[in-house]
Structure formats: structure tokens, C-alpha cells
């Protein structure tokens, strides 16, 4: 007499043949592309701000004192480099770059979706193959 576990074990060893499907991508929704590119741009903006902060920490710990002395020798002590290149200035620059990248990447995502949708009319779309395991 077989148990339920034996029946389930026999069923799991039976393999079904993998079915392959070929689909054609003929349209990219404009708003989906905008939302996805905006999300990627937000991630890029966060990476930009964090990388500027980390680079500033490394430069200030290693090179800023020597560069400050070098800059002071040219200005006869009237100005220091740390007045112009401080953490607030670097973070403001990083924020400006991040916002510009946010706008540019979002617009480029929308433009690329539009270009793809126009190119599909000529080429017929992108043929993609899928298989089930």
C-alpha cells in the first residue's frame, strides 16, 4: 500500500516537456517608460550624492590640507581653498548634478520609448523567446 508521500514523489519525477513561446514586443507604454526611467534616475541621483560625499571625505582627509597650503602660498594668506571647497559647497554641487541627471534620464527614457514605438512600425518589433521550466 502506498502513501500520499509516495504518490507525490512519483508525480514530481515526471517531467513535462518545456514549452517554448516566441513573442514580439510591439509597443512600450509611454507612462510606464517614464515611471521606470524616473525610478532609475532617482537611484542614480542617490548614488551621485553619496559618491560625491565619500569622494569629498577621502580628498579632505588626504589632499585638502596640502592643496590648501599650496593655494594659500599664491594668495599670500588672503584666501584659503577650504573657504571655496567645503562640504556645503560640494553637497550643493552634487544636488544640482543629481537634479539635472534626474530630469535628463527621465526625459531620455520617454524619448527612447517613443523612438522604439516609431521604429516598430518599420521593423515589426523585437522578437523574444520564452520557455517554461
Short mmCIF file of C-alpha atoms in Angstrom, two decimals:
data_model
loop_
_atom_site.label_atom_id
_atom_site.label_comp_id
_atom_site.label_asym_id
_atom_site.label_seq_id
_atom_site.Cartn_x
_atom_site.Cartn_y
_atom_site.Cartn_z
CA UNK A 1 0.00 0.00 0.00
CA UNK A 2 1.44 3.37 -0.99
CA UNK A 3 1.17 6.52 0.99
CA UNK A 4 0.38 10.02 -0.20
CA UNK A 5 4.07 10.93 0.04
CA UNK A 6 4.95 8.08 -2.34
CA UNK A 7 2.36 9.28 -4.86
CA UNK A 8 3.67 12.84 -4.67
CA UNK A 9 7.25 11.63 -5.11
CA UNK A 10 6.22 9.72 -8.25
CA UNK A 11 4.44 12.78 -9.63
CA UNK A 12 7.44 15.05 -9.07
CA UNK A 13 9.78 12.78 -11.04
CA UNK A 14 7.55 13.03 -14.13
CA UNK A 15 8.89 15.86 -16.24
CA UNK A 16 6.68 17.83 -18.54
CA UNK A 17 8.22 18.98 -21.78
CA UNK A 18 9.31 22.61 -21.76
CA UNK A 19 7.07 24.74 -23.93
CA UNK A 20 8.74 27.47 -25.90
CA UNK A 21 6.87 30.61 -26.81
CA UNK A 22 8.08 33.34 -29.16
CA UNK A 23 6.53 36.74 -28.55
CA UNK A 24 7.03 40.02 -30.32
CA UNK A 25 7.36 43.28 -28.36
CA UNK A 26 5.44 45.79 -30.46
CA UNK A 27 4.62 48.59 -28.01
CA UNK A 28 6.13 50.22 -24.94
CA UNK A 29 3.67 52.21 -22.87
CA UNK A 30 4.81 55.82 -22.61
CA UNK A 31 3.87 56.35 -18.95
CA UNK A 32 5.39 53.04 -17.89
CA UNK A 33 8.65 54.05 -19.54
CA UNK A 34 8.54 57.46 -17.84
CA UNK A 35 7.88 55.92 -14.42
CA UNK A 36 10.63 53.33 -14.83
CA UNK A 37 13.17 55.86 -16.08
CA UNK A 38 12.25 58.21 -13.22
CA UNK A 39 12.85 55.40 -10.73
CA UNK A 40 16.23 54.64 -12.32
CA UNK A 41 17.06 58.36 -12.23
CA UNK A 42 16.23 58.58 -8.52
CA UNK A 43 18.58 55.67 -7.85
CA UNK A 44 21.26 57.38 -9.94
CA UNK A 45 20.73 60.64 -8.04
CA UNK A 46 21.16 58.90 -4.68
CA UNK A 47 24.33 57.21 -5.91
CA UNK A 48 25.62 60.56 -7.18
CA UNK A 49 25.10 62.39 -3.89
CA UNK A 50 26.58 59.57 -1.81
CA UNK A 51 29.60 59.22 -4.11
CA UNK A 52 30.29 62.97 -4.02
CA UNK A 53 30.13 62.84 -0.22
CA UNK A 54 32.50 59.87 0.00
CA UNK A 55 34.93 61.37 -2.51
CA UNK A 56 34.93 64.64 -0.57
CA UNK A 57 35.68 62.76 2.67
CA UNK A 58 38.61 60.95 1.07
CA UNK A 59 40.01 64.10 -0.58
CA UNK A 60 39.62 66.18 2.58
CA UNK A 61 41.36 63.53 4.65
CA UNK A 62 44.26 63.10 2.26
CA UNK A 63 44.84 66.05 -0.05
CA UNK A 64 42.91 69.10 1.13
CA UNK A 65 45.48 70.32 3.67
CA UNK A 66 48.33 70.18 1.13
CA UNK A 67 46.21 71.84 -1.55
CA UNK A 68 45.13 74.47 0.98
CA UNK A 69 48.76 75.29 1.78
CA UNK A 70 49.58 75.44 -1.93
CA UNK A 71 46.61 77.77 -2.61
CA UNK A 72 47.49 79.96 0.37
CA UNK A 73 51.04 80.43 -0.94
CA UNK A 74 49.63 82.01 -4.13
CA UNK A 75 47.15 84.30 -2.37
CA UNK A 76 49.58 85.44 0.36
CA UNK A 77 47.27 84.13 3.08
CA UNK A 78 44.30 86.22 1.94
CA UNK A 79 42.14 83.25 0.97
CA UNK A 80 42.14 79.55 1.61
CA UNK A 81 40.89 76.75 -0.58
CA UNK A 82 38.74 75.36 2.22
CA UNK A 83 36.63 78.55 2.04
CA UNK A 84 35.58 77.65 -1.50
CA UNK A 85 35.64 73.88 -1.37
CA UNK A 86 33.82 72.87 1.77
CA UNK A 87 31.26 70.18 2.47
CA UNK A 88 28.24 72.50 1.92
CA UNK A 89 29.56 73.62 -1.46
CA UNK A 90 30.32 70.07 -2.57
CA UNK A 91 26.90 68.80 -1.45
CA UNK A 92 25.15 71.70 -3.21
CA UNK A 93 27.03 70.89 -6.41
CA UNK A 94 26.15 67.21 -6.01
CA UNK A 95 22.48 68.09 -5.53
CA UNK A 96 22.47 70.24 -8.68
CA UNK A 97 24.10 67.47 -10.70
CA UNK A 98 21.67 64.90 -9.27
CA UNK A 99 18.63 67.02 -10.16
CA UNK A 100 19.92 67.62 -13.69
CA UNK A 101 20.54 63.89 -14.12
CA UNK A 102 17.05 63.19 -12.77
CA UNK A 103 15.45 65.35 -15.43
CA UNK A 104 17.70 64.18 -18.25
CA UNK A 105 17.35 60.45 -17.56
CA UNK A 106 13.57 60.73 -17.21
CA UNK A 107 13.25 62.61 -20.49
CA UNK A 108 15.59 60.19 -22.24
CA UNK A 109 13.51 57.24 -21.07
CA UNK A 110 10.38 58.82 -22.53
CA UNK A 111 12.15 59.69 -25.78
CA UNK A 112 13.54 56.16 -26.13
CA UNK A 113 10.07 54.67 -25.66
CA UNK A 114 8.73 56.98 -28.35
CA UNK A 115 11.58 56.15 -30.72
CA UNK A 116 11.05 52.43 -30.15
CA UNK A 117 7.32 52.74 -30.80
CA UNK A 118 8.08 54.55 -34.08
CA UNK A 119 10.76 52.02 -35.06
CA UNK A 120 8.33 49.14 -34.50
CA UNK A 121 6.24 50.42 -37.41
CA UNK A 122 9.23 49.88 -39.69
CA UNK A 123 10.84 46.76 -38.21
CA UNK A 124 7.86 44.91 -36.74
CA UNK A 125 9.16 44.78 -33.20
CA UNK A 126 11.59 42.80 -31.11
CA UNK A 127 11.18 39.02 -31.19
CA UNK A 128 11.67 37.48 -27.72
CA UNK A 129 11.67 33.78 -26.85
CA UNK A 130 10.37 32.40 -23.56
CA UNK A 131 10.38 28.89 -22.15
CA UNK A 132 8.65 27.29 -19.21
CA UNK A 133 10.60 25.08 -16.83
#
